[in-house]
XYZ file of C-alpha atoms in Angstrom:
741
model
C -29.271 -13.793 8.171
C -28.849 -14.142 4.427
C -30.477 -11.502 2.277
C -33.060 -12.233 -0.371
C -32.630 -10.982 -3.904
C -35.960 -9.265 -3.616
C -34.415 -7.086 -0.927
C -32.308 -5.478 -3.642
C -34.509 -2.567 -4.432
C -34.727 1.102 -5.053
C -36.714 2.872 -2.403
C -39.434 5.014 -3.875
C -38.803 8.715 -3.532
C -41.390 11.177 -2.264
C -42.563 12.024 -5.748
C -43.084 8.333 -6.507
C -45.014 7.877 -3.256
C -47.413 10.636 -4.243
C -47.715 9.164 -7.723
C -48.563 5.739 -6.293
C -51.167 7.186 -3.956
C -52.880 8.689 -7.008
C -52.762 5.206 -8.581
C -50.563 6.506 -11.391
C -47.638 4.662 -12.960
C -44.820 3.953 -10.537
C -41.191 3.593 -11.550
C -40.128 -0.025 -11.336
C -43.266 -1.618 -12.812
C -43.017 -3.365 -16.171
C -44.981 -2.606 -19.249
C -43.817 -5.505 -21.407
C -41.344 -8.358 -21.292
C -37.736 -7.422 -22.054
C -36.944 -7.747 -25.743
C -34.521 -10.635 -26.392
C -31.235 -9.570 -27.895
C -30.997 -10.475 -31.594
C -29.196 -13.691 -32.401
C -29.176 -15.028 -28.844
C -31.787 -17.223 -27.184
C -32.111 -16.349 -23.516
C -33.359 -18.146 -20.458
C -34.193 -15.235 -18.208
C -31.080 -13.240 -18.796
C -28.431 -15.775 -19.800
C -27.694 -17.694 -23.033
C -28.281 -21.440 -23.341
C -24.889 -22.828 -22.434
C -24.067 -26.028 -20.545
C -23.660 -24.330 -17.188
C -26.947 -22.460 -17.475
C -28.862 -25.560 -18.563
C -27.519 -27.595 -15.642
C -28.264 -24.771 -13.210
C -31.795 -24.322 -14.534
C -32.626 -28.043 -14.505
C -31.226 -28.482 -11.019
C -33.213 -25.498 -9.781
C -36.460 -26.825 -11.298
C -36.034 -30.358 -9.959
C -35.167 -29.233 -6.460
C -37.881 -26.591 -6.473
C -40.471 -29.262 -7.296
C -39.161 -31.551 -4.572
C -39.055 -28.622 -2.156
C -42.663 -27.590 -2.723
C -43.880 -31.219 -2.665
C -42.296 -31.870 0.710
C -43.628 -28.571 2.052
C -47.159 -29.357 0.842
C -46.983 -32.764 2.493
C -45.972 -31.215 5.807
C -48.743 -28.608 5.610
C -51.432 -31.187 4.757
C -50.267 -33.370 7.651
C -50.651 -30.479 10.068
C -53.914 -28.632 9.770
C -52.640 -25.816 11.931
C -49.668 -25.162 9.691
C -49.635 -21.694 8.207
C -47.592 -19.873 5.681
C -44.915 -17.498 6.938
C -45.734 -13.826 7.067
C -45.002 -12.026 3.820
C -42.309 -9.366 3.522
C -43.723 -6.364 1.711
C -41.516 -4.191 -0.446
C -40.036 -1.021 1.009
C -42.416 1.906 0.600
C -46.141 1.972 -0.261
C -47.964 -0.882 -1.922
C -47.519 -1.196 -5.637
C -46.841 -3.673 -8.360
C -43.561 -5.540 -8.042
C -43.203 -7.600 -11.181
C -41.475 -10.934 -11.506
C -40.234 -11.224 -15.056
C -38.819 -13.947 -17.222
C -38.334 -14.015 -20.980
C -41.699 -15.637 -21.644
C -44.349 -14.002 -19.510
C -45.054 -11.259 -17.034
C -47.217 -11.650 -13.997
C -48.055 -9.862 -10.764
C -49.220 -12.145 -7.962
C -51.452 -10.932 -5.127
C -49.984 -11.045 -1.666
C -51.829 -13.408 0.727
C -51.220 -10.882 3.505
C -53.273 -8.256 1.696
C -56.811 -8.632 3.000
C -58.206 -6.269 0.367
C -56.873 -8.387 -2.472
C -55.084 -5.444 -4.029
C -52.621 -6.490 -6.749
C -49.138 -6.113 -5.334
C -45.764 -7.774 -5.186
C -45.102 -11.467 -4.864
C -44.006 -11.590 -1.188
C -40.308 -12.252 -0.880
C -40.818 -13.833 2.535
C -43.075 -16.579 1.138
C -40.176 -18.707 -0.065
C -37.670 -17.648 2.545
C -39.238 -19.979 5.125
C -39.119 -23.068 2.899
C -35.555 -24.156 3.536
C -34.072 -27.588 4.051
C -30.990 -28.527 6.044
C -27.704 -28.784 4.228
C -27.844 -32.597 4.290
C -31.140 -32.575 2.396
C -29.679 -30.504 -0.441
C -27.944 -33.557 -1.974
C -24.927 -32.951 0.262
C -23.144 -31.381 -2.687
C -20.907 -28.364 -2.435
C -22.594 -26.745 -5.425
C -25.862 -26.657 -3.492
C -24.418 -25.899 -0.057
C -25.723 -23.035 1.991
C -24.006 -19.816 0.943
C -24.069 -18.064 4.286
C -24.840 -14.354 4.119
C -24.697 -14.360 0.335
C -26.499 -11.717 -1.664
C -28.530 -14.251 -3.657
C -32.194 -15.185 -3.483
C -32.001 -16.778 -0.037
C -29.689 -18.895 2.058
C -29.076 -21.610 -0.549
C -27.779 -21.623 -4.089
C -31.135 -23.056 -5.167
C -32.931 -19.858 -4.257
C -30.155 -17.748 -5.759
C -30.737 -19.547 -9.057
C -34.490 -18.991 -8.903
C -34.011 -15.321 -8.027
C -31.567 -14.839 -10.898
C -33.978 -16.517 -13.330
C -36.927 -14.362 -12.299
C -35.093 -11.063 -11.811
C -36.567 -8.027 -13.524
C -34.283 -5.399 -15.074
C -36.767 -2.725 -14.055
C -36.470 -3.441 -10.337
C -33.369 -5.591 -9.735
C -30.963 -4.811 -12.540
C -27.922 -6.086 -10.657
C -29.632 -9.430 -10.051
C -30.892 -9.509 -13.644
C -27.385 -9.083 -15.078
C -25.172 -10.641 -12.412
C -27.464 -13.175 -10.748
C -26.023 -16.267 -12.408
C -22.510 -14.885 -11.978
C -23.169 -14.731 -8.228
C -24.380 -18.315 -8.351
C -20.971 -19.300 -9.712
C -19.118 -17.065 -7.218
C -20.473 -17.728 -3.688
C -19.772 -15.087 -1.069
C -16.645 -15.665 0.991
C -14.172 -13.882 3.243
C -12.553 -12.513 0.073
C -15.422 -10.846 -1.757
C -15.821 -12.187 -5.322
C -15.842 -9.465 -7.963
C -15.372 -8.932 -11.676
C -11.966 -7.364 -11.178
C -10.950 -10.079 -8.730
C -11.568 -12.597 -11.502
C -9.606 -10.369 -13.857
C -6.571 -10.281 -11.570
C -6.566 -14.063 -11.337
C -6.861 -14.343 -15.117
C -3.859 -12.044 -15.610
C -1.838 -14.084 -13.109
C -2.777 -17.304 -14.910
C -1.726 -15.763 -18.210
C 1.635 -14.784 -16.753
C 2.126 -18.318 -15.455
C 1.435 -19.675 -18.922
C 3.874 -17.246 -20.532
C 6.466 -18.022 -17.874
C 6.404 -21.696 -18.822
C 7.435 -20.679 -22.343
C 9.951 -17.960 -21.417
C 13.333 -18.419 -23.082
C 16.706 -18.074 -21.383
C 18.074 -16.697 -24.649
C 15.429 -13.974 -24.956
C 16.511 -10.363 -24.724
C 14.996 -7.776 -22.444
C 12.855 -8.446 -19.399
C 11.754 -11.909 -20.552
C 15.303 -13.258 -20.653
C 16.137 -11.691 -17.294
C 13.068 -13.240 -15.637
C 13.763 -16.640 -17.208
C 17.360 -16.639 -15.920
C 16.330 -15.531 -12.433
C 13.732 -18.310 -12.376
C 16.307 -20.870 -13.437
C 18.653 -19.725 -10.650
C 15.920 -19.628 -8.018
C 14.606 -23.096 -8.849
C 17.931 -24.794 -9.530
C 18.593 -28.104 -7.813
C 21.545 -26.778 -5.815
C 19.524 -23.900 -4.417
C 20.921 -20.593 -3.187
C 24.046 -20.777 -1.023
C 25.565 -18.404 1.522
C 28.817 -18.732 -0.429
C 27.418 -16.107 -2.804
C 27.497 -13.637 0.117
C 31.316 -13.809 0.283
C 31.945 -11.008 -2.291
C 29.849 -8.566 -0.233
C 31.647 -9.627 2.923
C 35.044 -9.121 1.264
C 34.041 -5.596 0.179
C 33.067 -4.717 3.769
C 36.275 -6.160 5.243
C 38.340 -4.092 2.779
C 37.086 -0.788 4.252
C 39.918 1.057 6.002
C 38.718 4.588 6.854
C 35.669 6.836 7.124
C 35.876 7.916 3.481
C 35.685 4.266 2.443
C 32.573 3.770 4.586
C 30.925 6.873 3.127
C 31.668 5.744 -0.405
C 30.447 2.212 0.376
C 27.052 3.283 1.704
C 26.521 5.767 -1.173
C 27.452 3.362 -3.980
C 25.454 0.609 -2.284
C 22.383 2.865 -2.419
C 22.828 3.280 -6.186
C 23.594 -0.398 -6.869
C 20.681 -2.024 -5.076
C 22.514 -3.180 -1.918
C 21.413 -0.626 0.663
C 22.686 -0.699 4.224
C 22.324 2.766 5.795
C 21.268 4.995 2.905
C 18.575 3.890 0.488
C 16.523 5.283 -2.369
C 12.798 4.659 -2.112
C 9.794 5.507 -4.259
C 7.125 7.394 -2.333
C 4.033 8.092 -4.452
C 5.438 10.045 -7.407
C 8.716 11.169 -5.827
C 12.094 9.654 -5.041
C 13.368 9.950 -1.465
C 16.829 9.249 -0.066
C 16.143 7.446 3.194
C 18.914 7.815 5.755
C 17.586 5.241 8.232
C 17.173 2.266 5.915
C 18.765 0.085 8.601
C 15.727 0.450 10.877
C 12.931 -2.077 10.999
C 9.299 -1.195 10.171
C 7.457 1.067 12.587
C 5.781 -1.780 14.482
C 9.224 -3.118 15.460
C 10.821 0.183 16.443
C 9.470 -0.092 19.960
C 12.364 -2.470 20.644
C 14.741 0.495 20.727
C 12.786 2.069 23.608
C 12.805 -1.046 25.806
C 15.373 -1.888 28.532
C 18.112 -4.401 27.743
C 16.402 -7.114 29.808
C 13.081 -6.895 27.961
C 12.177 -10.233 26.285
C 11.756 -8.574 22.867
C 15.205 -6.987 23.113
C 16.792 -10.274 24.184
C 15.114 -12.100 21.290
C 16.248 -9.441 18.819
C 19.849 -9.669 20.054
C 19.720 -13.431 19.577
C 18.431 -12.933 16.042
C 21.272 -10.517 15.227
C 23.862 -12.911 16.649
C 22.397 -15.873 14.795
C 22.455 -14.044 11.475
C 26.039 -12.844 11.986
C 27.056 -16.420 12.756
C 25.646 -17.442 9.356
C 28.164 -15.087 7.729
C 31.149 -16.840 9.323
C 31.513 -15.221 12.770
C 32.108 -17.383 15.807
C 29.331 -17.552 18.368
C 31.245 -15.398 20.852
C 32.077 -12.748 18.240
C 28.477 -12.671 17.067
C 27.129 -12.075 20.598
C 29.468 -9.104 21.120
C 28.739 -7.690 17.662
C 24.975 -7.952 18.237
C 25.131 -5.434 21.088
C 27.113 -3.017 18.879
C 24.599 -3.305 16.045
C 21.659 -2.662 18.378
C 23.322 0.400 19.917
C 23.976 1.923 16.472
C 20.386 1.281 15.381
C 19.160 3.020 18.545
C 21.032 6.162 17.504
C 19.367 6.173 14.079
C 15.949 5.623 15.674
C 16.251 8.895 17.611
C 15.848 11.021 14.456
C 12.401 12.569 13.826
C 10.721 11.976 10.471
C 10.973 15.337 8.695
C 11.486 15.370 4.927
C 12.650 18.294 2.821
C 13.916 18.911 -0.716
C 17.535 20.076 -0.991
C 19.994 20.698 -3.783
C 23.548 19.586 -3.061
C 24.575 23.122 -2.051
C 21.536 23.516 0.222
C 22.196 20.149 1.850
C 25.860 21.085 2.451
C 24.760 24.296 4.119
C 22.151 22.523 6.258
C 24.457 19.700 7.393
C 28.190 20.179 6.774
C 30.366 17.096 7.038
C 27.880 14.647 5.510
C 28.955 12.945 2.225
C 26.460 14.841 0.079
C 28.774 15.036 -2.941
C 29.295 11.261 -2.852
C 25.515 10.701 -2.731
C 24.749 12.961 -5.714
C 27.652 11.476 -7.677
C 26.655 7.862 -6.960
C 23.113 8.523 -8.161
C 24.309 10.384 -11.246
C 22.276 13.476 -10.372
C 23.054 17.051 -11.302
C 23.946 18.959 -8.083
C 21.212 21.480 -8.932
C 18.474 18.812 -8.866
C 16.778 18.717 -5.447
C 16.696 15.462 -3.518
C 14.112 14.656 -0.840
C 15.669 13.481 2.399
C 15.653 13.953 6.180
C 18.417 16.221 7.465
C 17.858 14.992 11.028
C 18.294 11.347 10.027
C 21.426 12.238 8.065
C 22.697 14.047 11.166
C 22.503 10.764 13.099
C 24.428 8.982 10.338
C 27.114 11.675 10.539
C 27.230 11.192 14.316
C 27.874 7.467 13.874
C 30.532 8.156 11.240
C 32.293 10.467 13.696
C 32.050 8.386 16.861
C 32.151 4.736 15.832
C 35.294 2.743 15.024
C 35.960 0.907 11.764
C 35.370 -2.441 13.487
C 31.955 -1.244 14.672
C 31.049 -0.112 11.179
C 32.166 -3.396 9.633
C 29.971 -5.386 12.034
C 27.064 -3.029 11.432
C 27.314 -3.205 7.618
C 27.826 -6.971 7.757
C 24.569 -7.457 9.634
C 22.578 -5.035 7.431
C 23.690 -6.801 4.262
C 23.056 -10.266 5.725
C 19.601 -9.180 6.873
C 18.635 -8.205 3.330
C 19.882 -11.321 1.565
C 18.810 -13.908 4.159
C 15.267 -14.333 2.719
C 16.802 -15.291 -0.640
C 19.607 -17.501 0.687
C 17.596 -19.530 3.192
C 15.244 -22.259 2.075
C 13.847 -23.076 -1.338
C 11.313 -21.341 -3.557
C 8.096 -23.136 -4.483
C 7.876 -23.188 -8.310
C 4.140 -22.427 -8.103
C 4.900 -19.310 -6.035
C 7.715 -17.942 -8.187
C 5.743 -15.031 -9.661
C 4.438 -13.734 -6.280
C 7.947 -14.188 -4.885
C 9.490 -12.267 -7.789
C 6.992 -9.428 -7.449
C 7.904 -9.064 -3.766
C 11.596 -8.512 -4.591
C 13.020 -5.070 -5.262
C 12.655 -4.474 -8.994
C 10.679 -7.661 -9.557
C 7.358 -5.913 -10.211
C 9.150 -3.582 -12.637
C 10.491 -6.552 -14.622
C 7.074 -8.235 -14.720
C 5.506 -4.973 -15.894
C 8.003 -4.582 -18.734
C 7.582 -8.219 -19.745
C 3.770 -8.105 -19.735
C 3.667 -4.746 -21.506
C 6.004 -5.911 -24.261
C 3.445 -8.553 -25.219
C 0.420 -6.218 -25.159
C -1.628 -5.706 -28.319
C -0.992 -2.147 -29.623
C -4.427 -2.150 -31.260
C -6.033 -2.046 -27.800
C -4.166 1.152 -26.955
C -5.202 2.731 -30.257
C -8.835 1.829 -29.669
C -8.698 3.248 -26.132
C -7.454 6.544 -27.551
C -10.295 6.610 -30.102
C -12.936 5.930 -27.461
C -11.425 8.534 -25.141
C -11.533 11.190 -27.880
C -15.177 10.442 -28.707
C -16.259 10.475 -25.061
C -14.387 13.738 -24.560
C -16.286 15.219 -27.517
C -19.587 14.471 -25.748
C -18.254 16.223 -22.656
C -17.279 19.221 -24.807
C -20.762 19.461 -26.307
C -22.454 19.259 -22.912
C -20.190 21.957 -21.499
C -20.844 24.207 -24.505
C -24.630 23.780 -24.176
C -24.707 24.065 -20.380
C -26.012 27.002 -18.369
C -22.551 27.759 -16.954
C -21.175 31.288 -17.365
C -19.021 31.766 -20.461
C -15.828 32.108 -18.399
C -16.476 28.811 -16.625
C -17.192 27.095 -19.929
C -13.808 28.274 -21.160
C -12.121 26.860 -18.040
C -13.715 23.428 -18.434
C -13.075 23.382 -22.180
C -9.387 24.052 -21.521
C -9.337 21.113 -19.095
C -10.889 18.841 -21.712
C -8.512 20.084 -24.409
C -5.499 19.291 -22.218
C -6.785 15.874 -21.117
C -5.146 12.847 -22.710
C -5.264 9.107 -22.176
C -1.915 7.455 -21.487
C -1.187 3.767 -21.995
C 2.441 4.009 -20.824
C 3.522 1.537 -18.168
C 6.381 1.167 -15.729
C 9.447 -0.565 -17.065
C 8.794 0.334 -20.708
C 11.515 2.991 -20.726
C 14.163 0.903 -18.948
C 17.110 -0.567 -20.832
C 16.740 -4.209 -19.847
C 19.776 -5.177 -21.891
C 21.830 -3.656 -19.070
C 20.486 -6.230 -16.631
C 23.137 -8.920 -16.532
C 21.578 -11.904 -14.764
C 24.401 -14.140 -13.531
C 24.500 -17.753 -12.388
C 24.174 -16.605 -8.771
C 20.684 -15.660 -7.616
C 21.969 -12.943 -5.283
C 23.817 -11.157 -8.085
C 20.772 -11.366 -10.356
C 18.517 -9.883 -7.678
C 20.990 -7.062 -7.075
C 20.965 -6.280 -10.802
C 17.160 -6.282 -10.688
C 17.160 -3.880 -7.735
C 19.523 -1.594 -9.645
C 16.908 -1.271 -12.416
C 14.374 0.049 -9.905
C 16.917 2.491 -8.471
C 17.493 3.846 -11.977
C 13.759 4.355 -12.391
C 13.625 6.299 -9.117
C 16.587 8.420 -10.239
C 14.654 9.187 -13.434
C 11.694 10.283 -11.299
C 13.957 12.581 -9.270
C 15.144 14.005 -12.590
C 11.517 14.983 -13.316
C 10.621 12.134 -15.678
C 6.826 12.306 -15.331
C 6.230 9.243 -17.497
C 8.189 7.123 -15.023
C 6.642 8.880 -12.028
C 2.969 8.081 -12.521
C 2.717 5.218 -15.019
C 0.985 2.085 -13.660
C 2.417 -1.414 -13.670
C 1.428 -3.098 -16.927
C 0.261 -6.357 -15.317
C -1.935 -4.636 -12.726
C -5.619 -3.900 -13.361
C -5.231 -0.127 -13.134
C -7.123 2.962 -14.282
C -6.417 6.301 -12.632
C -6.581 10.039 -13.178
C -3.899 12.581 -12.334
C -5.471 15.996 -11.988
C -2.190 17.956 -12.074
C -1.009 16.718 -15.474
C -4.592 15.959 -16.643
C -3.837 12.447 -17.754
C -6.056 9.385 -17.587
C -3.722 6.399 -17.274
C -4.848 2.889 -18.107
C -2.726 -0.239 -17.846
C -2.343 -2.838 -20.633
C -3.850 -5.467 -18.308
C -6.976 -3.349 -17.874
C -7.333 -2.907 -21.641
C -6.871 -6.632 -22.256
C -9.391 -7.510 -19.526
C -12.089 -5.216 -20.904
C -11.437 -6.338 -24.483
C -11.871 -9.984 -23.485
C -15.037 -9.222 -21.501
C -16.695 -7.172 -24.250
C -15.863 -9.642 -27.020
C -16.973 -8.506 -30.469
C -19.826 -6.314 -29.216
C -19.284 -2.564 -29.757
C -22.036 -1.800 -27.247
C -20.292 -3.865 -24.573
C -17.038 -2.072 -25.362
C -18.704 1.289 -24.826
C -20.473 0.088 -21.676
C -17.163 -1.036 -20.168
C -14.140 0.873 -21.457
C -16.147 3.885 -22.608
C -17.949 4.256 -19.280
C -14.700 3.914 -17.294
C -12.889 6.533 -19.379
C -15.915 8.808 -19.056
C -15.823 8.291 -15.281
C -12.208 9.505 -15.168
C -12.955 12.498 -17.405
C -15.764 13.447 -15.040
C -13.225 13.455 -12.201
C -11.086 15.959 -14.112
C -14.020 18.357 -14.394
C -15.201 17.818 -10.818
C -11.736 18.536 -9.408
C -11.169 21.737 -11.411
C -10.733 24.587 -8.880
C -10.879 27.557 -11.274
C -14.640 28.089 -11.532
C -16.511 31.210 -10.487
C -18.878 31.291 -7.532
C -21.819 31.125 -9.910
C -20.332 28.108 -11.659
C -19.580 26.380 -8.354
C -23.138 27.019 -7.195
C -24.534 25.500 -10.382
C -22.386 22.378 -9.996
C -23.407 22.072 -6.340
C -27.044 22.290 -7.392
C -26.502 19.518 -9.948
C -24.676 17.393 -7.374
C -27.586 17.852 -4.979
C -29.940 16.508 -7.641
C -27.657 13.506 -8.186
C -27.451 12.957 -4.437
C -31.233 12.827 -4.283
C -31.186 10.108 -6.949
C -28.704 7.887 -5.128
C -30.129 8.564 -1.665
C -33.025 6.218 -2.475
C -30.833 3.171 -3.167
C -31.119 0.280 -0.709
C -29.894 -3.315 -0.645
C -31.450 -5.195 2.245
C -30.792 -3.053 5.307
C -27.738 -1.428 3.700
C -28.201 2.130 2.554
C -25.773 4.324 0.676
C -24.262 7.253 2.534
C -25.057 9.645 -0.297
C -22.713 12.511 0.711
C -19.777 10.095 1.021
C -20.251 8.365 -2.337
C -21.572 11.403 -4.211
C -18.417 12.144 -6.193
C -17.889 8.566 -7.364
C -21.570 7.937 -8.101
C -21.853 11.231 -9.999
C -18.812 10.331 -12.084
C -20.386 6.934 -12.787
C -23.562 8.560 -14.082
C -21.723 11.145 -16.169
C -19.351 8.556 -17.586
C -22.215 6.228 -18.522
C -24.197 9.024 -20.140
C -21.243 10.239 -22.197
C -20.249 6.714 -23.255
C -23.796 5.854 -24.307
C -24.145 8.912 -26.523
C -20.642 8.525 -27.962
C -21.399 4.901 -28.823
C -24.687 5.873 -30.456
C -22.923 8.543 -32.527
C -20.277 6.059 -33.685
C -22.935 3.505 -34.634
C -24.921 6.098 -36.577
C -21.797 7.184 -38.442
C -21.026 3.553 -39.324
C -24.596 2.945 -40.480
C -25.411 0.298 -37.903
C -27.933 0.085 -35.079
C -26.800 0.707 -31.501
C -28.212 -1.881 -29.069
C -28.919 -0.171 -25.697
C -29.628 -3.383 -23.689
C -26.164 -4.697 -24.479
C -24.657 -1.395 -23.386
C -26.465 -1.279 -20.045
C -25.873 -4.948 -19.262
C -22.156 -4.631 -20.019
C -21.898 -1.598 -17.755
C -23.595 -3.471 -14.905
C -21.501 -6.616 -15.361
C -18.392 -4.503 -14.799
C -19.483 -4.136 -11.161
C -20.398 -7.773 -10.556
C -19.737 -8.589 -6.888
C -21.158 -10.954 -4.280
C -20.489 -9.471 -0.833
C -21.629 -10.887 2.465
C -23.947 -8.782 4.574
C -21.039 -7.580 6.714
C -18.900 -6.746 3.675
C -21.736 -4.854 2.031
C -22.592 -2.834 5.132
C -18.940 -2.049 5.825
C -18.289 -0.840 2.302
C -21.546 1.099 2.119
C -20.754 2.824 5.407
C -17.036 3.521 4.981
C -15.894 3.473 1.359
C -16.248 6.572 -0.877
C -16.918 4.141 -3.748
C -20.415 2.607 -3.833
C -20.451 -1.211 -3.516
C -20.711 -3.140 -6.764
C -24.445 -4.003 -6.500
C -25.264 -0.314 -5.995
C -23.089 0.765 -8.929
C -24.809 -1.754 -11.186
C -28.199 -0.319 -10.191
C -27.110 3.211 -11.187
C -27.605 2.287 -14.851
C -31.374 2.398 -14.280
C -31.100 6.164 -13.829
C -29.901 6.712 -17.413
C -31.999 8.059 -20.230
C -33.016 5.251 -22.554
C -32.933 2.512 -19.934
C -36.704 2.236 -19.504
C -37.241 2.098 -23.268
C -34.481 -0.496 -23.685
C -36.043 -2.944 -21.219
C -39.722 -2.082 -21.581
C -40.113 -0.512 -18.140
C -42.794 1.973 -17.156
C -41.535 5.565 -17.413
C -40.257 7.011 -14.179
C -41.952 10.019 -12.617
C -38.505 11.601 -12.293
C -36.621 12.685 -15.387
C -33.817 10.293 -16.373
C -30.193 11.373 -16.199
C -29.430 12.710 -19.670
C -26.516 15.178 -19.629
C -23.214 15.860 -17.905
C -24.297 19.359 -16.868
C -27.706 21.085 -16.786
C -28.574 22.461 -20.184
C -29.131 26.156 -20.751
C -32.752 27.182 -21.469
C -33.450 27.010 -25.195
C -34.827 30.150 -26.869
C -38.418 29.941 -28.021
C -38.982 29.378 -31.721
C -39.976 32.450 -33.728
C -42.686 30.391 -35.472
C -43.989 27.879 -32.916
C -46.948 27.020 -35.156
């Protein structure tokens, strides 16, 4: 069943229950209508633009028709009755329905005592028409399981119009956004829109990319021209690789071939891969992914084995072998792969001398030399897998090795030499190639606005200053304060991105697609070699064209991608408050992670932080959306970082505004922070994320803003019986004044 917007609610805590029973003010009731933002005329919570006007008019017209037809049916049937009302979760109280013009609380018809209480959400949920009666238009089709105001877009529009910031802040801010983004198998979200916008921007830039440009742009333009040329890729471009394999005459030649191939982007047996923030020499690159390795354990007559042998033979025939030769060679290739598959997966770090001692007779010197590494620099690899390679080098003939290398090379180039590339899919295709994402990152980053990076650094420094002040004024022991202050002092924000340090002038894109892709793969190998050489900037930097923001606790860096900065700048526009609610809150979130993950605190300090986390857990344990409830212990860390980041960003923004002599607008800040988490999940998606993900779902994260100090005053809500979230850490008791009078 679809969920109603009125189901999005904050369950009243025990203290609020007691307050309600005493007929005192209850958190969530309104005191006055929300103050319109200066300079903007609002309908509910959205400006008068064409889309909003059409949505509002359509909702009003259909609502009138809906109620008229319902009244006619009820009058025609004297026994007709209204559906049972759905009372809010918790004890009876006022549940306000707010728009920009008036505030009203309607009595529930189910309440025999006539006590003023919420407008029953179930009253409208029964008045639904079939899809055919809703004008048979896609824009008014039933949005199954959507998180709007009912099962149709009509009711979502009404719910968004009437949403109150004091009770349904997510619906108040993101209601009309959800109307434009119906729930689907791929959950709509703010960052999903951002990724599509970045991709569209890359497509636009690609259409203007010049073949004569230097750097990554020129390389991408030439690769695109080759990939989309009328002649298309040809297997004739594979001949140079085949000639190099046929020229091998002894074991030393084979060893040199597989080592230089690893360094030049044409792996066959040895390969260099990037695992997290380390480079690993993989000695079983010839093996298929894990789900296909079961073939090597099956008997020769098994259908999967027979099919795989046919595939090997067919691919070898494409390289110029006769059918009979290819069938014989296929059995040899499979037998050699079976030997490699016997090695267990155990990785270790070895210098060249240590590797020689662990496995004599393997071409370690050739590997270090091909990669250009100092012999004293350790290299991660599997000695057991290398032992199997040495076994094949010792026991297999040159003809066997030539067939084996021929197949491995053909297997890697076949996806690029068979078929044609759809021009509309060029960018996804390029990103899937080895080195393609690196080139796109360098190209996107080269066009980024440096002013965005400078502004991010300024905001980070100001948010960090708020953290410093809260730590200094907290009730932590002095030694623990010093530990956290050292963490904050060492923390920096990094806007570096992958590909920025690569020399793209060395990438010589030729007229043959295969050669260009090999040159592209070589660029990624060089980056991995730099990582092995302890280049931390290359190790952890994000891709520039990805929406990325991450924290690395070891080096105490908050890394943000150019695409993320551009996305937030476009979303916040010219509003400083929106900038603080988006970028400021996100940077504060990451700074909070640095403090939360610091292991050097005393037992007293740890106990104090645990006590504060318990208080935060109690806050978020009362959040419900429909039947979905947050697993507070699971999401505690992320939700706590959200609250701390929001609090720090709000106060930093207020301090900046005061210094500049302008007024800080809290509603803009809170609405921007909530819009960052705009999402429209189905019931199943919401329940799955709420029950499994350590990150709270978007609607929950938007509601967290209501916990902040200043929220109730900003939107005219009744004060909460619980104290609002005001500081990063609990404040130390203040000494009494010597002259209290």
